[in-house]
PDB file of C-alpha atoms in Angstrom:
ATOM      1  CA  UNK A  29       8.265  30.225 -52.612  1.00  0.00           C
ATOM      2  CA  UNK A  30      10.003  30.409 -55.935  1.00  0.00           C
ATOM      3  CA  UNK A  31       8.151  29.888 -59.157  1.00  0.00           C
ATOM      4  CA  UNK A  32       9.358  29.512 -62.712  1.00  0.00           C
ATOM      5  CA  UNK A  33       7.250  30.349 -65.740  1.00  0.00           C
ATOM      6  CA  UNK A  34       7.784  29.046 -69.222  1.00  0.00           C
ATOM      7  CA  UNK A  35       5.186  30.702 -71.376  1.00  0.00           C
ATOM      8  CA  UNK A  36       5.711  28.666 -74.534  1.00  0.00           C
ATOM      9  CA  UNK A  37       4.359  25.178 -73.958  1.00  0.00           C
ATOM     10  CA  UNK A  38       4.675  23.916 -77.517  1.00  0.00           C
ATOM     11  CA  UNK A  39       6.884  25.364 -80.222  1.00  0.00           C
ATOM     12  CA  UNK A  40       7.128  24.114 -83.801  1.00  0.00           C
ATOM     13  CA  UNK A  41       9.951  25.368 -86.005  1.00  0.00           C
ATOM     14  CA  UNK A  42      11.454  24.524 -89.335  1.00  0.00           C
ATOM     15  CA  UNK A  43      15.095  23.541 -89.528  1.00  0.00           C
ATOM     16  CA  UNK A  44      17.446  26.536 -89.600  1.00  0.00           C
ATOM     17  CA  UNK A  45      14.908  28.794 -87.894  1.00  0.00           C
ATOM     18  CA  UNK A  46      16.002  30.744 -84.840  1.00  0.00           C
ATOM     19  CA  UNK A  47      14.784  29.741 -81.392  1.00  0.00           C
ATOM     20  CA  UNK A  48      14.007  31.711 -78.292  1.00  0.00           C
ATOM     21  CA  UNK A  49      12.309  30.101 -75.303  1.00  0.00           C
ATOM     22  CA  UNK A  50      11.158  32.323 -72.503  1.00  0.00           C
ATOM     23  CA  UNK A  51      11.800  31.731 -68.807  1.00  0.00           C
ATOM     24  CA  UNK A  52      10.861  34.005 -65.919  1.00  0.00           C
ATOM     25  CA  UNK A  53      11.376  33.346 -62.233  1.00  0.00           C
ATOM     26  CA  UNK A  54       9.935  34.946 -59.138  1.00  0.00           C
ATOM     27  CA  UNK A  55      12.702  34.880 -56.514  1.00  0.00           C
ATOM     28  CA  UNK A  56      14.143  38.293 -55.706  1.00  0.00           C
ATOM     29  CA  UNK A  57      17.443  37.225 -54.178  1.00  0.00           C
ATOM     30  CA  UNK A  58      20.557  35.648 -55.612  1.00  0.00           C
ATOM     31  CA  UNK A  59      19.709  32.775 -57.916  1.00  0.00           C
ATOM     32  CA  UNK A  60      21.364  30.102 -59.974  1.00  0.00           C
ATOM     33  CA  UNK A  61      19.665  29.435 -63.287  1.00  0.00           C
ATOM     34  CA  UNK A  62      19.671  26.338 -65.436  1.00  0.00           C
ATOM     35  CA  UNK A  63      18.343  25.049 -68.711  1.00  0.00           C
ATOM     36  CA  UNK A  64      17.920  21.309 -69.074  1.00  0.00           C
ATOM     37  CA  UNK A  65      16.949  19.330 -72.147  1.00  0.00           C
ATOM     38  CA  UNK A  66      15.135  16.017 -72.217  1.00  0.00           C
ATOM     39  CA  UNK A  67      15.236  14.062 -75.448  1.00  0.00           C
ATOM     40  CA  UNK A  68      12.408  11.561 -75.953  1.00  0.00           C
ATOM     41  CA  UNK A  69      12.706   8.692 -73.486  1.00  0.00           C
ATOM     42  CA  UNK A  70      15.868  10.030 -71.933  1.00  0.00           C
ATOM     43  CA  UNK A  71      16.896  11.729 -68.731  1.00  0.00           C
ATOM     44  CA  UNK A  72      17.527  15.409 -68.236  1.00  0.00           C
ATOM     45  CA  UNK A  73      20.800  16.793 -69.497  1.00  0.00           C
ATOM     46  CA  UNK A  74      22.243  20.145 -68.558  1.00  0.00           C
ATOM     47  CA  UNK A  75      22.401  22.586 -71.469  1.00  0.00           C
ATOM     48  CA  UNK A  76      23.829  25.535 -69.582  1.00  0.00           C
ATOM     49  CA  UNK A  77      23.793  27.312 -66.271  1.00  0.00           C
ATOM     50  CA  UNK A  78      24.338  30.751 -64.821  1.00  0.00           C
ATOM     51  CA  UNK A  79      25.471  31.508 -61.277  1.00  0.00           C
ATOM     52  CA  UNK A  80      27.653  34.602 -61.593  1.00  0.00           C
ATOM     53  CA  UNK A  81      29.678  36.707 -63.991  1.00  0.00           C
ATOM     54  CA  UNK A  82      28.846  37.315 -67.637  1.00  0.00           C
ATOM     55  CA  UNK A  83      25.051  37.258 -67.977  1.00  0.00           C
ATOM     56  CA  UNK A  84      25.337  35.771 -71.461  1.00  0.00           C
ATOM     57  CA  UNK A  85      25.988  32.090 -70.980  1.00  0.00           C
ATOM     58  CA  UNK A  86      26.984  29.687 -73.706  1.00  0.00           C
ATOM     59  CA  UNK A  87      26.147  26.028 -73.415  1.00  0.00           C
ATOM     60  CA  UNK A  88      26.413  22.834 -75.369  1.00  0.00           C
ATOM     61  CA  UNK A  89      25.098  22.244 -78.885  1.00  0.00           C
ATOM     62  CA  UNK A  90      25.109  25.942 -79.809  1.00  0.00           C
ATOM     63  CA  UNK A  91      22.633  27.068 -77.170  1.00  0.00           C
ATOM     64  CA  UNK A  92      22.999  30.250 -75.181  1.00  0.00           C
ATOM     65  CA  UNK A  93      20.956  32.093 -72.581  1.00  0.00           C
ATOM     66  CA  UNK A  94      20.918  35.605 -71.247  1.00  0.00           C
ATOM     67  CA  UNK A  95      20.259  36.466 -67.614  1.00  0.00           C
ATOM     68  CA  UNK A  96      18.434  39.789 -67.306  1.00  0.00           C
ATOM     69  CA  UNK A  97      18.136  40.471 -63.602  1.00  0.00           C
ATOM     70  CA  UNK A  98      15.830  43.462 -63.982  1.00  0.00           C
ATOM     71  CA  UNK A  99      13.360  41.332 -65.902  1.00  0.00           C
ATOM     72  CA  UNK A 100      13.795  38.168 -63.793  1.00  0.00           C
ATOM     73  CA  UNK A 101      14.386  36.362 -67.070  1.00  0.00           C
ATOM     74  CA  UNK A 102      16.711  33.705 -68.426  1.00  0.00           C
ATOM     75  CA  UNK A 103      15.698  33.097 -72.026  1.00  0.00           C
ATOM     76  CA  UNK A 104      17.227  30.314 -74.083  1.00  0.00           C
ATOM     77  CA  UNK A 105      18.321  30.974 -77.649  1.00  0.00           C
ATOM     78  CA  UNK A 106      19.777  29.173 -80.618  1.00  0.00           C
ATOM     79  CA  UNK A 107      20.399  30.905 -83.951  1.00  0.00           C
ATOM     80  CA  UNK A 108      19.636  27.898 -86.154  1.00  0.00           C
ATOM     81  CA  UNK A 109      17.825  24.808 -84.887  1.00  0.00           C
ATOM     82  CA  UNK A 110      18.277  21.285 -86.190  1.00  0.00           C
ATOM     83  CA  UNK A 111      15.873  18.368 -86.365  1.00  0.00           C
ATOM     84  CA  UNK A 112      17.902  16.735 -83.571  1.00  0.00           C
ATOM     85  CA  UNK A 113      16.947  19.597 -81.228  1.00  0.00           C
ATOM     86  CA  UNK A 114      13.438  18.166 -80.986  1.00  0.00           C
ATOM     87  CA  UNK A 115      13.044  17.682 -77.239  1.00  0.00           C
ATOM     88  CA  UNK A 116      11.502  19.135 -74.125  1.00  0.00           C
ATOM     89  CA  UNK A 117      13.298  22.045 -72.526  1.00  0.00           C
ATOM     90  CA  UNK A 118      13.105  22.943 -68.859  1.00  0.00           C
ATOM     91  CA  UNK A 119      14.158  26.105 -67.128  1.00  0.00           C
ATOM     92  CA  UNK A 120      15.062  25.707 -63.448  1.00  0.00           C
ATOM     93  CA  UNK A 121      16.253  27.889 -60.620  1.00  0.00           C
ATOM     94  CA  UNK A 122      17.641  27.499 -57.138  1.00  0.00           C
ATOM     95  CA  UNK A 123      18.647  29.993 -54.536  1.00  0.00           C
ATOM     96  CA  UNK A 124      22.191  31.281 -54.674  1.00  0.00           C
ATOM     97  CA  UNK A 125      25.125  30.414 -52.454  1.00  0.00           C
ATOM     98  CA  UNK A 126      24.540  27.367 -50.297  1.00  0.00           C
ATOM     99  CA  UNK A 127      21.677  28.594 -48.151  1.00  0.00           C
ATOM    100  CA  UNK A 128      19.001  27.158 -50.381  1.00  0.00           C
ATOM    101  CA  UNK A 129      20.798  23.940 -50.982  1.00  0.00           C
ATOM    102  CA  UNK A 130      20.472  22.526 -54.449  1.00  0.00           C
ATOM    103  CA  UNK A 131      16.688  22.260 -54.523  1.00  0.00           C
ATOM    104  CA  UNK A 132      15.608  23.069 -58.024  1.00  0.00           C
ATOM    105  CA  UNK A 133      12.315  24.652 -58.946  1.00  0.00           C
ATOM    106  CA  UNK A 134      11.382  23.748 -62.505  1.00  0.00           C
ATOM    107  CA  UNK A 135       9.204  25.390 -65.066  1.00  0.00           C
ATOM    108  CA  UNK A 136       6.525  23.320 -66.742  1.00  0.00           C
ATOM    109  CA  UNK A 137       8.658  22.745 -69.809  1.00  0.00           C
ATOM    110  CA  UNK A 138       8.518  23.665 -73.481  1.00  0.00           C
ATOM    111  CA  UNK A 139       8.037  20.949 -76.048  1.00  0.00           C
ATOM    112  CA  UNK A 140      10.051  21.854 -79.158  1.00  0.00           C
ATOM    113  CA  UNK A 141       9.430  20.118 -82.449  1.00  0.00           C
ATOM    114  CA  UNK A 142      11.732  20.859 -85.350  1.00  0.00           C
ATOM    115  CA  UNK A 143      10.415  19.924 -88.759  1.00  0.00           C
ATOM    116  CA  UNK A 144      12.562  19.102 -91.756  1.00  0.00           C
TER     117      UNK A 144
ATOM    118  CA  UNK B   8      31.810   6.350 -64.066  1.00  0.00           C
ATOM    119  CA  UNK B   9      28.145   5.329 -63.852  1.00  0.00           C
ATOM    120  CA  UNK B  10      26.826   8.636 -62.480  1.00  0.00           C
ATOM    121  CA  UNK B  11      23.298   8.322 -61.101  1.00  0.00           C
ATOM    122  CA  UNK B  12      21.729   4.889 -61.481  1.00  0.00           C
ATOM    123  CA  UNK B  13      18.030   4.207 -60.969  1.00  0.00           C
ATOM    124  CA  UNK B  14      16.221   0.889 -60.831  1.00  0.00           C
ATOM    125  CA  UNK B  15      13.803  -0.334 -61.975  1.00  0.00           C
ATOM    126  CA  UNK B  16      13.263   1.541 -65.208  1.00  0.00           C
ATOM    127  CA  UNK B  17       9.670   0.401 -65.595  1.00  0.00           C
ATOM    128  CA  UNK B  18       7.210  -0.873 -63.008  1.00  0.00           C
ATOM    129  CA  UNK B  19       3.490  -1.569 -62.873  1.00  0.00           C
ATOM    130  CA  UNK B  20       1.873  -1.722 -59.447  1.00  0.00           C
ATOM    131  CA  UNK B  21      -1.589  -2.438 -58.211  1.00  0.00           C
ATOM    132  CA  UNK B  22      -3.257   0.071 -55.925  1.00  0.00           C
ATOM    133  CA  UNK B  23      -2.188  -0.552 -52.350  1.00  0.00           C
ATOM    134  CA  UNK B  24       1.029  -2.361 -53.177  1.00  0.00           C
ATOM    135  CA  UNK B  25       4.348  -1.115 -51.871  1.00  0.00           C
ATOM    136  CA  UNK B  26       7.649  -0.802 -53.648  1.00  0.00           C
ATOM    137  CA  UNK B  27      11.029   0.874 -53.485  1.00  0.00           C
ATOM    138  CA  UNK B  28      12.725   2.820 -56.243  1.00  0.00           C
ATOM    139  CA  UNK B  29      16.458   2.524 -55.919  1.00  0.00           C
ATOM    140  CA  UNK B  30      18.936   5.297 -56.583  1.00  0.00           C
ATOM    141  CA  UNK B  31      22.704   5.125 -56.343  1.00  0.00           C
ATOM    142  CA  UNK B  32      25.438   7.579 -57.264  1.00  0.00           C
ATOM    143  CA  UNK B  33      29.164   7.018 -57.456  1.00  0.00           C
ATOM    144  CA  UNK B  34      30.320  10.636 -57.455  1.00  0.00           C
ATOM    145  CA  UNK B  35      30.508  11.032 -53.671  1.00  0.00           C
ATOM    146  CA  UNK B  36      27.839  13.721 -53.814  1.00  0.00           C
ATOM    147  CA  UNK B  37      26.424  14.971 -50.560  1.00  0.00           C
ATOM    148  CA  UNK B  38      23.098  16.065 -51.998  1.00  0.00           C
ATOM    149  CA  UNK B  39      20.539  13.637 -53.413  1.00  0.00           C
ATOM    150  CA  UNK B  40      16.926  14.168 -54.294  1.00  0.00           C
ATOM    151  CA  UNK B  41      13.858  12.642 -55.893  1.00  0.00           C
ATOM    152  CA  UNK B  42      11.587  14.386 -58.383  1.00  0.00           C
ATOM    153  CA  UNK B  43       8.443  13.311 -60.114  1.00  0.00           C
ATOM    154  CA  UNK B  44       7.595  14.456 -63.609  1.00  0.00           C
ATOM    155  CA  UNK B  45       4.012  14.821 -64.732  1.00  0.00           C
ATOM    156  CA  UNK B  46       2.713  16.203 -68.058  1.00  0.00           C
ATOM    157  CA  UNK B  47       2.291  19.958 -67.991  1.00  0.00           C
ATOM    158  CA  UNK B  48       3.747  20.251 -64.498  1.00  0.00           C
ATOM    159  CA  UNK B  49       7.465  19.975 -65.006  1.00  0.00           C
ATOM    160  CA  UNK B  50       9.460  18.254 -62.272  1.00  0.00           C
ATOM    161  CA  UNK B  51       8.481  18.570 -58.655  1.00  0.00           C
ATOM    162  CA  UNK B  52      10.688  17.800 -55.677  1.00  0.00           C
ATOM    163  CA  UNK B  53       9.508  14.936 -53.474  1.00  0.00           C
ATOM    164  CA  UNK B  54      12.276  14.503 -50.891  1.00  0.00           C
ATOM    165  CA  UNK B  55      15.907  15.423 -50.610  1.00  0.00           C
ATOM    166  CA  UNK B  56      18.955  14.692 -48.500  1.00  0.00           C
ATOM    167  CA  UNK B  57      22.046  16.736 -47.732  1.00  0.00           C
ATOM    168  CA  UNK B  58      24.033  13.826 -46.366  1.00  0.00           C
ATOM    169  CA  UNK B  59      23.827  10.404 -44.763  1.00  0.00           C
ATOM    170  CA  UNK B  60      21.226  10.349 -42.021  1.00  0.00           C
ATOM    171  CA  UNK B  61      19.631  13.654 -43.080  1.00  0.00           C
ATOM    172  CA  UNK B  62      16.465  13.885 -45.147  1.00  0.00           C
ATOM    173  CA  UNK B  63      13.795  16.502 -45.647  1.00  0.00           C
ATOM    174  CA  UNK B  64      10.551  17.015 -47.513  1.00  0.00           C
ATOM    175  CA  UNK B  65      10.203  18.748 -50.814  1.00  0.00           C
ATOM    176  CA  UNK B  66       7.139  20.115 -52.544  1.00  0.00           C
ATOM    177  CA  UNK B  67       5.123  16.877 -52.876  1.00  0.00           C
ATOM    178  CA  UNK B  68       6.203  14.430 -50.124  1.00  0.00           C
ATOM    179  CA  UNK B  69       2.872  12.794 -49.274  1.00  0.00           C
ATOM    180  CA  UNK B  70       2.785   9.064 -49.922  1.00  0.00           C
ATOM    181  CA  UNK B  71       6.571   8.703 -50.108  1.00  0.00           C
ATOM    182  CA  UNK B  72       9.291   7.840 -47.616  1.00  0.00           C
ATOM    183  CA  UNK B  73      13.035   8.097 -47.936  1.00  0.00           C
ATOM    184  CA  UNK B  74      16.116   7.249 -45.948  1.00  0.00           C
ATOM    185  CA  UNK B  75      19.810   7.907 -46.445  1.00  0.00           C
ATOM    186  CA  UNK B  76      21.942   5.354 -44.644  1.00  0.00           C
ATOM    187  CA  UNK B  77      24.955   5.799 -46.941  1.00  0.00           C
ATOM    188  CA  UNK B  78      26.306   8.606 -49.109  1.00  0.00           C
ATOM    189  CA  UNK B  79      25.766   6.527 -52.233  1.00  0.00           C
ATOM    190  CA  UNK B  80      22.165   5.365 -51.887  1.00  0.00           C
ATOM    191  CA  UNK B  81      18.850   7.189 -51.594  1.00  0.00           C
ATOM    192  CA  UNK B  82      15.854   4.859 -52.011  1.00  0.00           C
ATOM    193  CA  UNK B  83      12.307   6.142 -52.432  1.00  0.00           C
ATOM    194  CA  UNK B  84       9.530   4.050 -50.891  1.00  0.00           C
ATOM    195  CA  UNK B  85       5.889   3.993 -51.828  1.00  0.00           C
ATOM    196  CA  UNK B  86       4.122   2.388 -48.885  1.00  0.00           C
ATOM    197  CA  UNK B  87       0.653   2.053 -50.425  1.00  0.00           C
ATOM    198  CA  UNK B  88       0.619   2.967 -54.093  1.00  0.00           C
ATOM    199  CA  UNK B  89      -2.201   5.076 -55.500  1.00  0.00           C
ATOM    200  CA  UNK B  90      -3.083   5.851 -59.129  1.00  0.00           C
ATOM    201  CA  UNK B  91      -2.113   9.473 -58.476  1.00  0.00           C
ATOM    202  CA  UNK B  92       1.460   8.257 -58.073  1.00  0.00           C
ATOM    203  CA  UNK B  93       1.619   7.172 -61.692  1.00  0.00           C
ATOM    204  CA  UNK B  94       4.509   9.265 -62.923  1.00  0.00           C
ATOM    205  CA  UNK B  95       8.092   9.302 -64.056  1.00  0.00           C
ATOM    206  CA  UNK B  96      10.521   9.516 -61.168  1.00  0.00           C
ATOM    207  CA  UNK B  97      13.984  11.010 -61.385  1.00  0.00           C
ATOM    208  CA  UNK B  98      16.743  10.782 -58.851  1.00  0.00           C
ATOM    209  CA  UNK B  99      19.360  13.524 -58.828  1.00  0.00           C
ATOM    210  CA  UNK B 100      22.612  14.251 -57.050  1.00  0.00           C
ATOM    211  CA  UNK B 101      25.131  17.040 -56.719  1.00  0.00           C
ATOM    212  CA  UNK B 102      27.860  18.459 -54.575  1.00  0.00           C
ATOM    213  CA  UNK B 103      26.521  20.835 -51.971  1.00  0.00           C
ATOM    214  CA  UNK B 104      29.224  23.396 -51.435  1.00  0.00           C
ATOM    215  CA  UNK B 105      29.523  26.334 -53.750  1.00  0.00           C
ATOM    216  CA  UNK B 106      27.072  28.080 -55.974  1.00  0.00           C
ATOM    217  CA  UNK B 107      25.730  26.845 -59.256  1.00  0.00           C
ATOM    218  CA  UNK B 108      26.554  23.185 -58.755  1.00  0.00           C
ATOM    219  CA  UNK B 109      25.600  20.967 -61.642  1.00  0.00           C
ATOM    220  CA  UNK B 110      22.827  18.596 -60.668  1.00  0.00           C
ATOM    221  CA  UNK B 111      23.027  15.189 -62.324  1.00  0.00           C
ATOM    222  CA  UNK B 112      19.920  13.177 -63.082  1.00  0.00           C
ATOM    223  CA  UNK B 113      19.325   9.474 -63.421  1.00  0.00           C
ATOM    224  CA  UNK B 114      17.562   8.005 -66.432  1.00  0.00           C
ATOM    225  CA  UNK B 115      14.172   7.867 -64.785  1.00  0.00           C
ATOM    226  CA  UNK B 116      11.781   5.239 -63.504  1.00  0.00           C
ATOM    227  CA  UNK B 117       8.397   4.934 -65.201  1.00  0.00           C
ATOM    228  CA  UNK B 118       5.792   3.861 -62.647  1.00  0.00           C
ATOM    229  CA  UNK B 119       2.206   2.975 -63.431  1.00  0.00           C
ATOM    230  CA  UNK B 120      -0.296   2.299 -60.642  1.00  0.00           C
ATOM    231  CA  UNK B 121      -3.469   0.528 -61.747  1.00  0.00           C
TER     232      UNK B 121
END
């Protein structure tokens, strides 16, 4: 079975600091990779996704992620965080093509707090 | 376009009571699923469906039933609620063909079992 690891459970940053959240997955085949964000009291919103092509993926709100197949990693980055980025961030993966359906396996999440 | 709609948003149940969480999507998505979110555990898949009349179990199906009589609706039933089912529940939907489909989530249903 797939597993997804997010090693940073809580991250506290000052505004304008750079962000990198780690995500590693265990599945050895073709995968689709996602980062979702959940603002307090709200539902999950897709930040970005990777399923093929350029391993550097750009998403909404200035976020980007890099797929490194050899490291089974899909780390999320943002050069300069804002107070409004305070949220919980989830990495998720599902198996590529249509064989695995769209069943997502989620990491445990990283709670990001950005201080003014 | 409403997307994925869940009701109710908040519910308190007594142990042993039954209830149904409703989920509807208006995007004609084949795939629908239910997740539960618990602190420190991320989201875990309860049940999913790849089309009307087809359902299957996810990672944590015990204590929950589902059915899919139409493309639009995918209700989740708790037959005899237990405190361990206190959680936030999210319904999700997506197209099923093609890789990397975006999966859309509802706004969540907060359930407390006392």
